[in-house]
PDB file of C-alpha atoms and ligand atoms in Angstrom:
ATOM      1  CA  MET A   1      -0.009   0.181   0.322  1.00  0.00           C
ATOM      2  CA  SER A   2       1.673   3.075  -1.184  1.00  0.00           C
ATOM      3  CA  GLU A   3      -0.712   4.850  -3.202  1.00  0.00           C
ATOM      4  CA  VAL A   4       0.875   8.584  -2.323  1.00  0.00           C
ATOM      5  CA  VAL A   5      -2.006  11.143  -1.802  1.00  0.00           C
ATOM      6  CA  LEU A   6       0.273  14.184  -1.186  1.00  0.00           C
ATOM      7  CA  ARG A   7       3.790  14.839  -2.167  1.00  0.00           C
ATOM      8  CA  LEU A   8       5.466  18.153  -1.144  1.00  0.00           C
ATOM      9  CA  VAL A   9       8.931  18.539  -2.874  1.00  0.00           C
ATOM     10  CA  GLY A  10      11.580  20.946  -1.538  1.00  0.00           C
ATOM     11  CA  VAL A  11       8.574  23.293  -0.403  1.00  0.00           C
ATOM     12  CA  SER A  12       9.919  26.311   1.314  1.00  0.00           C
ATOM     13  CA  ARG A  13       7.864  29.385   2.409  1.00  0.00           C
ATOM     14  CA  GLN A  14       8.825  32.779   3.087  1.00  0.00           C
ATOM     15  CA  TYR A  15       6.555  35.571   4.670  1.00  0.00           C
ATOM     16  CA  GLY A  16       7.395  39.224   3.896  1.00  0.00           C
ATOM     17  CA  SER A  17      10.736  40.427   2.222  1.00  0.00           C
ATOM     18  CA  GLY A  18      13.935  41.982   3.102  1.00  0.00           C
ATOM     19  CA  GLU A  19      15.141  42.452   6.661  1.00  0.00           C
ATOM     20  CA  THR A  20      11.661  41.345   7.966  1.00  0.00           C
ATOM     21  CA  ALA A  21      11.286  38.191   6.045  1.00  0.00           C
ATOM     22  CA  VAL A  22      10.681  35.177   7.798  1.00  0.00           C
ATOM     23  CA  THR A  23      11.277  31.379   6.848  1.00  0.00           C
ATOM     24  CA  ALA A  24       8.531  29.592   7.785  1.00  0.00           C
ATOM     25  CA  LEU A  25       9.161  26.525   5.756  1.00  0.00           C
ATOM     26  CA  SER A  26      12.532  25.650   4.443  1.00  0.00           C
ATOM     27  CA  GLY A  27      13.154  22.467   2.129  1.00  0.00           C
ATOM     28  CA  ILE A  28      10.351  20.104   2.999  1.00  0.00           C
ATOM     29  CA  ASP A  29      10.068  16.917   1.253  1.00  0.00           C
ATOM     30  CA  LEU A  30       7.191  14.575   2.317  1.00  0.00           C
ATOM     31  CA  GLU A  31       4.792  11.996   1.077  1.00  0.00           C
ATOM     32  CA  VAL A  32       1.706  10.723   2.643  1.00  0.00           C
ATOM     33  CA  ALA A  33      -0.100   7.677   1.094  1.00  0.00           C
ATOM     34  CA  ARG A  34      -3.280   6.143   1.611  1.00  0.00           C
ATOM     35  CA  GLY A  35      -3.921   4.831   4.970  1.00  0.00           C
ATOM     36  CA  GLU A  36      -1.288   6.675   6.534  1.00  0.00           C
ATOM     37  CA  LEU A  37      -1.878   8.886   9.278  1.00  0.00           C
ATOM     38  CA  VAL A  38       1.406  11.446   9.922  1.00  0.00           C
ATOM     39  CA  ALA A  39       1.441  13.412  13.079  1.00  0.00           C
ATOM     40  CA  VAL A  40       3.357  16.999  12.860  1.00  0.00           C
ATOM     41  CA  MET A  41       4.817  18.064  16.028  1.00  0.00           C
ATOM     42  CA  GLY A  42       6.814  21.056  16.788  1.00  0.00           C
ATOM     43  CA  ALA A  43       6.977  24.442  19.090  1.00  0.00           C
ATOM     44  CA  SER A  44       4.587  27.253  18.453  1.00  0.00           C
ATOM     45  CA  GLY A  45       5.809  29.012  15.216  1.00  0.00           C
ATOM     46  CA  SER A  46       7.820  25.934  13.863  1.00  0.00           C
ATOM     47  CA  GLY A  47       5.663  26.069  10.836  1.00  0.00           C
ATOM     48  CA  LYS A  48       3.050  23.544  11.424  1.00  0.00           C
ATOM     49  CA  SER A  49      -0.094  25.420  10.269  1.00  0.00           C
ATOM     50  CA  THR A  50       2.072  27.031   7.200  1.00  0.00           C
ATOM     51  CA  LEU A  51       2.749  23.181   6.045  1.00  0.00           C
ATOM     52  CA  LEU A  52      -1.295  22.444   6.255  1.00  0.00           C
ATOM     53  CA  ALA A  53      -2.174  25.481   4.508  1.00  0.00           C
ATOM     54  CA  ILE A  54       0.559  24.862   1.709  1.00  0.00           C
ATOM     55  CA  ALA A  55      -0.487  21.208   1.643  1.00  0.00           C
ATOM     56  CA  GLY A  56      -4.232  22.160   1.131  1.00  0.00           C
ATOM     57  CA  GLY A  57      -3.541  24.818  -1.526  1.00  0.00           C
ATOM     58  CA  LEU A  58      -4.724  27.381   0.761  1.00  0.00           C
ATOM     59  CA  ALA A  59      -1.214  29.046   0.624  1.00  0.00           C
ATOM     60  CA  ALA A  60       1.284  28.628  -2.199  1.00  0.00           C
ATOM     61  CA  PRO A  61       4.941  27.648  -1.353  1.00  0.00           C
ATOM     62  CA  THR A  62       7.536  30.257  -2.212  1.00  0.00           C
ATOM     63  CA  SER A  63       9.288  27.590  -3.853  1.00  0.00           C
ATOM     64  CA  GLY A  64       9.107  23.717  -4.396  1.00  0.00           C
ATOM     65  CA  GLU A  65       6.172  21.845  -5.529  1.00  0.00           C
ATOM     66  CA  VAL A  66       2.813  20.328  -4.105  1.00  0.00           C
ATOM     67  CA  VAL A  67       1.294  17.192  -5.738  1.00  0.00           C
ATOM     68  CA  VAL A  68      -2.134  16.118  -4.541  1.00  0.00           C
ATOM     69  CA  GLU A  69      -3.416  12.991  -5.898  1.00  0.00           C
ATOM     70  CA  GLY A  70      -1.127  13.383  -8.952  1.00  0.00           C
ATOM     71  CA  GLU A  71      -1.672  17.097  -9.798  1.00  0.00           C
ATOM     72  CA  PHE A  72       0.356  19.708  -9.374  1.00  0.00           C
ATOM     73  CA  LEU A  73      -1.146  22.470  -7.615  1.00  0.00           C
ATOM     74  CA  SER A  74       1.269  25.071  -9.118  1.00  0.00           C
ATOM     75  CA  GLY A  75      -0.391  23.985 -12.607  1.00  0.00           C
ATOM     76  CA  LEU A  76      -3.941  24.825 -11.571  1.00  0.00           C
ATOM     77  CA  SER A  77      -6.090  27.865 -12.187  1.00  0.00           C
ATOM     78  CA  SER A  78      -7.733  29.259  -9.245  1.00  0.00           C
ATOM     79  CA  SER A  79     -10.803  27.784 -10.097  1.00  0.00           C
ATOM     80  CA  ARG A  80      -9.527  24.229 -10.827  1.00  0.00           C
ATOM     81  CA  LEU A  81      -7.680  24.376  -7.628  1.00  0.00           C
ATOM     82  CA  ALA A  82     -10.852  25.382  -5.729  1.00  0.00           C
ATOM     83  CA  ALA A  83     -12.677  22.353  -7.304  1.00  0.00           C
ATOM     84  CA  LEU A  84      -9.558  20.090  -6.317  1.00  0.00           C
ATOM     85  CA  ARG A  85      -9.936  21.272  -2.747  1.00  0.00           C
ATOM     86  CA  ARG A  86     -13.739  20.607  -2.309  1.00  0.00           C
ATOM     87  CA  ARG A  87     -13.062  17.230  -4.256  1.00  0.00           C
ATOM     88  CA  SER A  88     -10.026  15.755  -2.432  1.00  0.00           C
ATOM     89  CA  LEU A  89      -9.375  17.647   0.597  1.00  0.00           C
ATOM     90  CA  GLY A  90     -11.119  17.967   4.079  1.00  0.00           C
ATOM     91  CA  PHE A  91      -9.753  20.511   6.614  1.00  0.00           C
ATOM     92  CA  VAL A  92     -10.371  20.238  10.366  1.00  0.00           C
ATOM     93  CA  PHE A  93      -9.586  23.066  12.639  1.00  0.00           C
ATOM     94  CA  GLN A  94      -9.360  23.617  16.507  1.00  0.00           C
ATOM     95  CA  ASP A  95     -12.191  25.751  16.289  1.00  0.00           C
ATOM     96  CA  PHE A  96     -14.698  23.389  14.369  1.00  0.00           C
ATOM     97  CA  ASN A  97     -15.719  26.016  11.670  1.00  0.00           C
ATOM     98  CA  LEU A  98     -19.111  24.677  11.371  1.00  0.00           C
ATOM     99  CA  ILE A  99     -21.734  27.334   9.963  1.00  0.00           C
ATOM    100  CA  PRO A 100     -24.060  27.932  12.704  1.00  0.00           C
ATOM    101  CA  THR A 101     -27.377  28.547  10.726  1.00  0.00           C
ATOM    102  CA  LEU A 102     -27.115  25.132   9.055  1.00  0.00           C
ATOM    103  CA  THR A 103     -27.839  21.653  10.760  1.00  0.00           C
ATOM    104  CA  ALA A 104     -25.026  18.863  11.073  1.00  0.00           C
ATOM    105  CA  LEU A 105     -26.244  17.473   8.063  1.00  0.00           C
ATOM    106  CA  GLU A 106     -26.262  20.450   5.861  1.00  0.00           C
ATOM    107  CA  ASN A 107     -23.002  21.530   7.063  1.00  0.00           C
ATOM    108  CA  ILE A 108     -21.837  18.267   5.535  1.00  0.00           C
ATOM    109  CA  THR A 109     -23.743  18.268   2.285  1.00  0.00           C
ATOM    110  CA  LEU A 110     -22.981  22.166   1.433  1.00  0.00           C
ATOM    111  CA  PRO A 111     -19.596  21.569  -0.062  1.00  0.00           C
ATOM    112  CA  LEU A 112     -20.895  18.619  -2.234  1.00  0.00           C
ATOM    113  CA  GLU A 113     -23.959  20.777  -3.417  1.00  0.00           C
ATOM    114  CA  LEU A 114     -21.303  23.632  -4.403  1.00  0.00           C
ATOM    115  CA  ASP A 115     -19.425  21.179  -6.280  1.00  0.00           C
ATOM    116  CA  GLY A 116     -22.395  20.449  -8.204  1.00  0.00           C
ATOM    117  CA  PHE A 117     -23.994  17.136  -6.647  1.00  0.00           C
ATOM    118  CA  GLY A 118     -27.922  17.009  -6.602  1.00  0.00           C
ATOM    119  CA  ALA A 119     -29.567  17.314  -3.294  1.00  0.00           C
ATOM    120  CA  ARG A 120     -30.554  13.597  -2.826  1.00  0.00           C
ATOM    121  CA  VAL A 121     -26.714  12.289  -3.694  1.00  0.00           C
ATOM    122  CA  ALA A 122     -25.473  14.839  -1.363  1.00  0.00           C
ATOM    123  CA  ARG A 123     -27.856  13.867   1.375  1.00  0.00           C
ATOM    124  CA  ARG A 124     -27.071  10.098   1.234  1.00  0.00           C
ATOM    125  CA  ALA A 125     -23.293  11.046   1.073  1.00  0.00           C
ATOM    126  CA  GLY A 126     -23.622  13.130   4.210  1.00  0.00           C
ATOM    127  CA  ARG A 127     -26.004  10.707   6.228  1.00  0.00           C
ATOM    128  CA  ASP A 128     -23.123   8.015   5.484  1.00  0.00           C
ATOM    129  CA  ALA A 129     -20.252  10.450   6.532  1.00  0.00           C
ATOM    130  CA  LEU A 130     -22.390  10.992   9.610  1.00  0.00           C
ATOM    131  CA  ALA A 131     -23.057   7.671  10.480  1.00  0.00           C
ATOM    132  CA  SER A 132     -19.381   7.001   9.887  1.00  0.00           C
ATOM    133  CA  VAL A 133     -18.654   9.283  13.137  1.00  0.00           C
ATOM    134  CA  GLY A 134     -21.420   7.730  14.977  1.00  0.00           C
ATOM    135  CA  LEU A 135     -23.769  11.011  14.609  1.00  0.00           C
ATOM    136  CA  ASP A 136     -26.690   9.742  12.457  1.00  0.00           C
ATOM    137  CA  ASP A 137     -29.198  10.530  15.043  1.00  0.00           C
ATOM    138  CA  ARG A 138     -27.899  14.201  15.642  1.00  0.00           C
ATOM    139  CA  ARG A 139     -28.331  15.281  11.763  1.00  0.00           C
ATOM    140  CA  GLY A 140     -30.678  17.630  12.375  1.00  0.00           C
ATOM    141  CA  ALA A 141     -29.139  19.450  15.369  1.00  0.00           C
ATOM    142  CA  TYR A 142     -27.605  22.709  14.877  1.00  0.00           C
ATOM    143  CA  PRO A 143     -23.982  23.340  16.164  1.00  0.00           C
ATOM    144  CA  ASP A 144     -24.773  25.003  19.185  1.00  0.00           C
ATOM    145  CA  GLU A 145     -27.276  21.965  20.255  1.00  0.00           C
ATOM    146  CA  LEU A 146     -24.157  19.586  20.186  1.00  0.00           C
ATOM    147  CA  SER A 147     -21.234  19.238  22.463  1.00  0.00           C
ATOM    148  CA  GLY A 148     -17.625  20.048  21.647  1.00  0.00           C
ATOM    149  CA  GLY A 149     -16.806  16.586  20.787  1.00  0.00           C
ATOM    150  CA  GLN A 150     -20.041  16.248  18.560  1.00  0.00           C
ATOM    151  CA  GLN A 151     -19.243  19.576  16.623  1.00  0.00           C
ATOM    152  CA  GLN A 152     -15.705  18.161  15.948  1.00  0.00           C
ATOM    153  CA  ARG A 153     -17.058  14.830  14.750  1.00  0.00           C
ATOM    154  CA  VAL A 154     -19.167  16.546  12.379  1.00  0.00           C
ATOM    155  CA  ALA A 155     -16.207  18.695  11.226  1.00  0.00           C
ATOM    156  CA  ILE A 156     -14.380  15.310  10.538  1.00  0.00           C
ATOM    157  CA  ALA A 157     -17.499  14.005   8.727  1.00  0.00           C
ATOM    158  CA  ARG A 158     -17.348  17.244   6.423  1.00  0.00           C
ATOM    159  CA  ALA A 159     -13.698  16.575   5.748  1.00  0.00           C
ATOM    160  CA  VAL A 160     -14.233  13.099   4.676  1.00  0.00           C
ATOM    161  CA  VAL A 161     -17.641  13.360   2.909  1.00  0.00           C
ATOM    162  CA  GLY A 162     -17.807  11.756  -0.508  1.00  0.00           C
ATOM    163  CA  SER A 163     -14.343  10.944  -2.177  1.00  0.00           C
ATOM    164  CA  ARG A 164     -12.375  13.097  -0.093  1.00  0.00           C
ATOM    165  CA  ARG A 165      -9.035  11.435   0.644  1.00  0.00           C
ATOM    166  CA  LEU A 166      -6.920  13.824   2.211  1.00  0.00           C
ATOM    167  CA  ILE A 167      -7.550  15.152   5.553  1.00  0.00           C
ATOM    168  CA  LEU A 168      -5.467  17.996   7.094  1.00  0.00           C
ATOM    169  CA  ALA A 169      -6.321  18.461  10.763  1.00  0.00           C
ATOM    170  CA  ASP A 170      -4.681  21.294  12.601  1.00  0.00           C
ATOM    171  CA  GLU A 171      -4.778  20.671  16.733  1.00  0.00           C
ATOM    172  CA  PRO A 172      -8.386  19.060  15.903  1.00  0.00           C
ATOM    173  CA  THR A 173      -8.546  18.380  19.593  1.00  0.00           C
ATOM    174  CA  GLY A 174      -7.210  21.619  21.139  1.00  0.00           C
ATOM    175  CA  ALA A 175     -10.333  22.818  22.625  1.00  0.00           C
ATOM    176  CA  LEU A 176     -11.753  19.475  23.780  1.00  0.00           C
ATOM    177  CA  ASP A 177     -11.348  17.478  27.052  1.00  0.00           C
ATOM    178  CA  THR A 178      -9.194  14.631  27.021  1.00  0.00           C
ATOM    179  CA  THR A 179     -11.933  11.657  26.645  1.00  0.00           C
ATOM    180  CA  THR A 180     -13.701  13.590  23.911  1.00  0.00           C
ATOM    181  CA  GLY A 181     -10.290  14.371  21.996  1.00  0.00           C
ATOM    182  CA  ASP A 182      -9.568  10.622  22.277  1.00  0.00           C
ATOM    183  CA  GLN A 183     -12.851   9.724  20.806  1.00  0.00           C
ATOM    184  CA  VAL A 184     -12.005  12.430  17.789  1.00  0.00           C
ATOM    185  CA  LEU A 185      -8.927  11.015  17.294  1.00  0.00           C
ATOM    186  CA  ARG A 186     -10.119   7.612  17.119  1.00  0.00           C
ATOM    187  CA  MET A 187     -12.547   8.586  14.600  1.00  0.00           C
ATOM    188  CA  LEU A 188      -9.933  10.292  12.369  1.00  0.00           C
ATOM    189  CA  ARG A 189      -7.672   6.784  12.733  1.00  0.00           C
ATOM    190  CA  SER A 190     -10.555   4.919  11.708  1.00  0.00           C
ATOM    191  CA  ARG A 191     -11.121   7.173   8.505  1.00  0.00           C
ATOM    192  CA  VAL A 192      -7.569   6.633   7.517  1.00  0.00           C
ATOM    193  CA  ASP A 193      -7.720   3.068   8.070  1.00  0.00           C
ATOM    194  CA  ALA A 194     -10.778   2.909   5.558  1.00  0.00           C
ATOM    195  CA  GLY A 195      -8.533   4.315   2.840  1.00  0.00           C
ATOM    196  CA  ALA A 196      -7.704   8.492   3.676  1.00  0.00           C
ATOM    197  CA  ALA A 197      -4.434   9.913   3.922  1.00  0.00           C
ATOM    198  CA  ALA A 198      -4.079  12.550   7.087  1.00  0.00           C
ATOM    199  CA  ILE A 199      -1.885  14.669   8.409  1.00  0.00           C
ATOM    200  CA  LEU A 200      -2.635  15.668  12.319  1.00  0.00           C
ATOM    201  CA  VAL A 201      -0.785  18.623  13.824  1.00  0.00           C
ATOM    202  CA  THR A 202      -0.803  18.287  17.457  1.00  0.00           C
ATOM    203  CA  HIS A 203       1.028  19.366  20.501  1.00  0.00           C
ATOM    204  CA  GLU A 204       0.476  16.316  22.494  1.00  0.00           C
ATOM    205  CA  ALA A 205       2.566  13.246  22.476  1.00  0.00           C
ATOM    206  CA  ARG A 206      -0.129  11.013  23.474  1.00  0.00           C
ATOM    207  CA  HIS A 207      -2.291  12.272  20.410  1.00  0.00           C
ATOM    208  CA  ALA A 208       0.698  11.649  18.155  1.00  0.00           C
ATOM    209  CA  SER A 209       0.827   7.878  19.460  1.00  0.00           C
ATOM    210  CA  TRP A 210      -2.349   7.328  16.898  1.00  0.00           C
ATOM    211  CA  ALA A 211      -0.068   8.123  13.952  1.00  0.00           C
ATOM    212  CA  ASP A 212       2.054   5.983  11.770  1.00  0.00           C
ATOM    213  CA  ARG A 213       5.080   8.782  11.438  1.00  0.00           C
ATOM    214  CA  ILE A 214       5.682  11.452  13.512  1.00  0.00           C
ATOM    215  CA  LEU A 215       7.518  14.280  12.204  1.00  0.00           C
ATOM    216  CA  SER A 216       9.009  16.809  14.381  1.00  0.00           C
ATOM    217  CA  LEU A 217       9.411  20.453  12.960  1.00  0.00           C
ATOM    218  CA  ARG A 218      11.571  23.101  14.165  1.00  0.00           C
ATOM    219  CA  ASP A 219      12.120  26.390  12.451  1.00  0.00           C
ATOM    220  CA  GLY A 220      10.589  25.346   9.256  1.00  0.00           C
ATOM    221  CA  ARG A 221      12.624  22.230   9.081  1.00  0.00           C
ATOM    222  CA  ILE A 222      11.818  18.528   9.818  1.00  0.00           C
ATOM    223  CA  VAL A 223      14.432  17.737  12.238  1.00  0.00           C
ATOM    224  CA  ASP A 224      13.186  14.140  12.930  1.00  0.00           C
ATOM    225  CA  GLU A 225      11.025  11.345  11.907  1.00  0.00           C
ATOM    226  CA  THR A 226      10.149   8.320  13.701  1.00  0.00           C
ATOM    227  CA  ARG A 227       8.082   5.490  12.011  1.00  0.00           C
ATOM    228  CA  ARG A 228       6.183   2.827  13.457  1.00  0.00           C
ATOM    229  CA  ASP A 229       6.494  -0.111  11.734  1.00  0.00           C
ATOM    230  CA  GLY A 230       4.553  -3.381  12.328  1.00  0.00           C
ATOM    231  CA  PRO A 231       1.723  -4.070  14.758  1.00  0.00           C
ATOM    232  CA  ASP A 232       2.195  -2.271  17.916  1.00  0.00           C
ATOM    233  CA  VAL A 233       0.616  -3.804  20.926  1.00  0.00           C
ATOM    234  CA  LEU A 234      -0.032  -0.667  22.766  1.00  0.00           C
ATOM    235  CA  LEU A 235      -1.426   1.350  19.882  1.00  0.00           C
ATOM    236  CA  ALA A 236      -3.315  -1.632  18.805  1.00  0.00           C
ATOM    237  CA  GLY A 237      -4.907  -1.476  22.849  1.00  0.00           C
ATOM    238  CA  ALA A 238      -5.362   2.169  22.433  1.00  0.00           C
ATOM    239  CA  ARG A 239      -7.488   1.752  19.318  1.00  0.00           C
ATOM    240  CA  ALA A 240      -9.808  -1.040  20.751  1.00  0.00           C
TER     241      ALA A 240
HETATM  242  P1  ADP B 301       2.835  27.019  14.020  1.00  0.00           P
HETATM  243  O1  ADP B 301       1.628  26.388  13.263  1.00  0.00           O
HETATM  244  O2  ADP B 301       3.950  25.911  14.054  1.00  0.00           O
HETATM  245  O3  ADP B 301       2.454  27.716  15.411  1.00  0.00           O
HETATM  246  P2  ADP B 301       2.859  28.682  11.632  1.00  0.00           P
HETATM  247  O4  ADP B 301       2.984  28.032  10.497  1.00  0.00           O
HETATM  248  O5  ADP B 301       1.650  29.442  12.178  1.00  0.00           O
HETATM  249  O6  ADP B 301       3.623  28.082  13.044  1.00  0.00           O
HETATM  250  O7  ADP B 301       4.050  29.976  11.842  1.00  0.00           O
HETATM  251  C1  ADP B 301       5.441  29.596  11.324  1.00  0.00           C
HETATM  252  C2  ADP B 301       6.009  31.075  11.059  1.00  0.00           C
HETATM  253  O8  ADP B 301       5.719  31.914  10.054  1.00  0.00           O
HETATM  254  C3  ADP B 301       6.085  31.913  12.725  1.00  0.00           C
HETATM  255  O9  ADP B 301       7.425  32.461  12.569  1.00  0.00           O
HETATM  256  C4  ADP B 301       4.969  32.708  12.449  1.00  0.00           C
HETATM  257  O10 ADP B 301       5.040  34.150  12.726  1.00  0.00           O
HETATM  258  C5  ADP B 301       5.367  33.149  10.631  1.00  0.00           C
HETATM  259  N1  ADP B 301       3.921  33.361  10.024  1.00  0.00           N
HETATM  260  C6  ADP B 301       2.693  32.589  10.070  1.00  0.00           C
HETATM  261  N2  ADP B 301       2.040  33.253   9.162  1.00  0.00           N
HETATM  262  C7  ADP B 301       2.456  34.247   8.720  1.00  0.00           C
HETATM  263  C8  ADP B 301       1.860  35.276   8.052  1.00  0.00           C
HETATM  264  N3  ADP B 301       0.757  35.404   7.572  1.00  0.00           N
HETATM  265  N4  ADP B 301       2.406  36.610   7.826  1.00  0.00           N
HETATM  266  C9  ADP B 301       3.725  36.663   8.489  1.00  0.00           C
HETATM  267  N5  ADP B 301       4.404  35.706   9.011  1.00  0.00           N
HETATM  268  C10 ADP B 301       3.855  34.594   9.416  1.00  0.00           C
HETATM  269 MG1   MG B 302      -0.543  26.666  14.028  1.00  0.00          MG
END
C-alpha cells in the first residue's frame, strides 16, 4: 500500500521580504500515502500551520512543488484548485468552523452541493459520513445543540464526505477535554484505516501515538522522523 496522496517536494515558504522576512518552511520533502496518518509536532511558530495550508492549497509555497493525487497544484487555475480542494481535501480546525445556521447534515452536504452534486446524492453521502462518526441520529441538530466533541466529529465527517482522501487537521482536539479528544482521534484513525491519508498537527505526544509517523518541525525544517513499523501492541490496545 503506497498510493501517494500528497507529495511535497522541496517546499519553502517565506513571509514578507527584506530584513523582516520570516522563513516559515524550508526545504520540506514529504509523502503521505493512503492509509497513513502522519503527526506533525513542533513548538509554536515552527511552521506547522503553514505546512498544512500549503499542503491543502490554501497558500502557495515560495518555492517547491505540492502534488495532490497526482496533480501539481502550481499548474492549476484558481478555479480548478478550488474544485480540487472541494473534491479531494478536508480541513479540520481547532475551532470546528461549522456554519451555525445550518444543521449538522447541511454543514456536510453544503460542499458537495457547491461542487454540483444533486441534493439527494449529497444527502445520502452526508448521512453516510455522519453515520461513520456515530452521529446519524443528530443530523438535524444545529452546532450550538451539539457538544464540542460532537461538533468536531461533524467537522471530521465534513472533511471526509464523498471521495475526499486527504484530511488535514490542525490541532483538532485543542479545544476538547481528554476523553472527547481521544474519541475524535479514534474517528480520524478509523477514516484513515478506511483509506484516507491524513496529517494531524498536535502538541501532545499522546495524540501523536495514533499516527504511523511522527515528524518534528523546528524553525521550518523537519528535524526528526519516527516511523512505527509493524504491529504495536500498545497502539492496538488504545484503538480497541
Ligand atoms: P505553527 O503553526 O507551528 O505555530 P506557523 O506556520 O503559524 O507555525 O508560523 C510559522 C512562522 O511563520 C512563524 O514565525 C510565524 O510568525 C510566521 N507566520 C505565519 N503566518 C504568517 C503571516 N501570515 N505573515 C507573516 N508571518 C507569518
Ligand atoms: Mg499553528
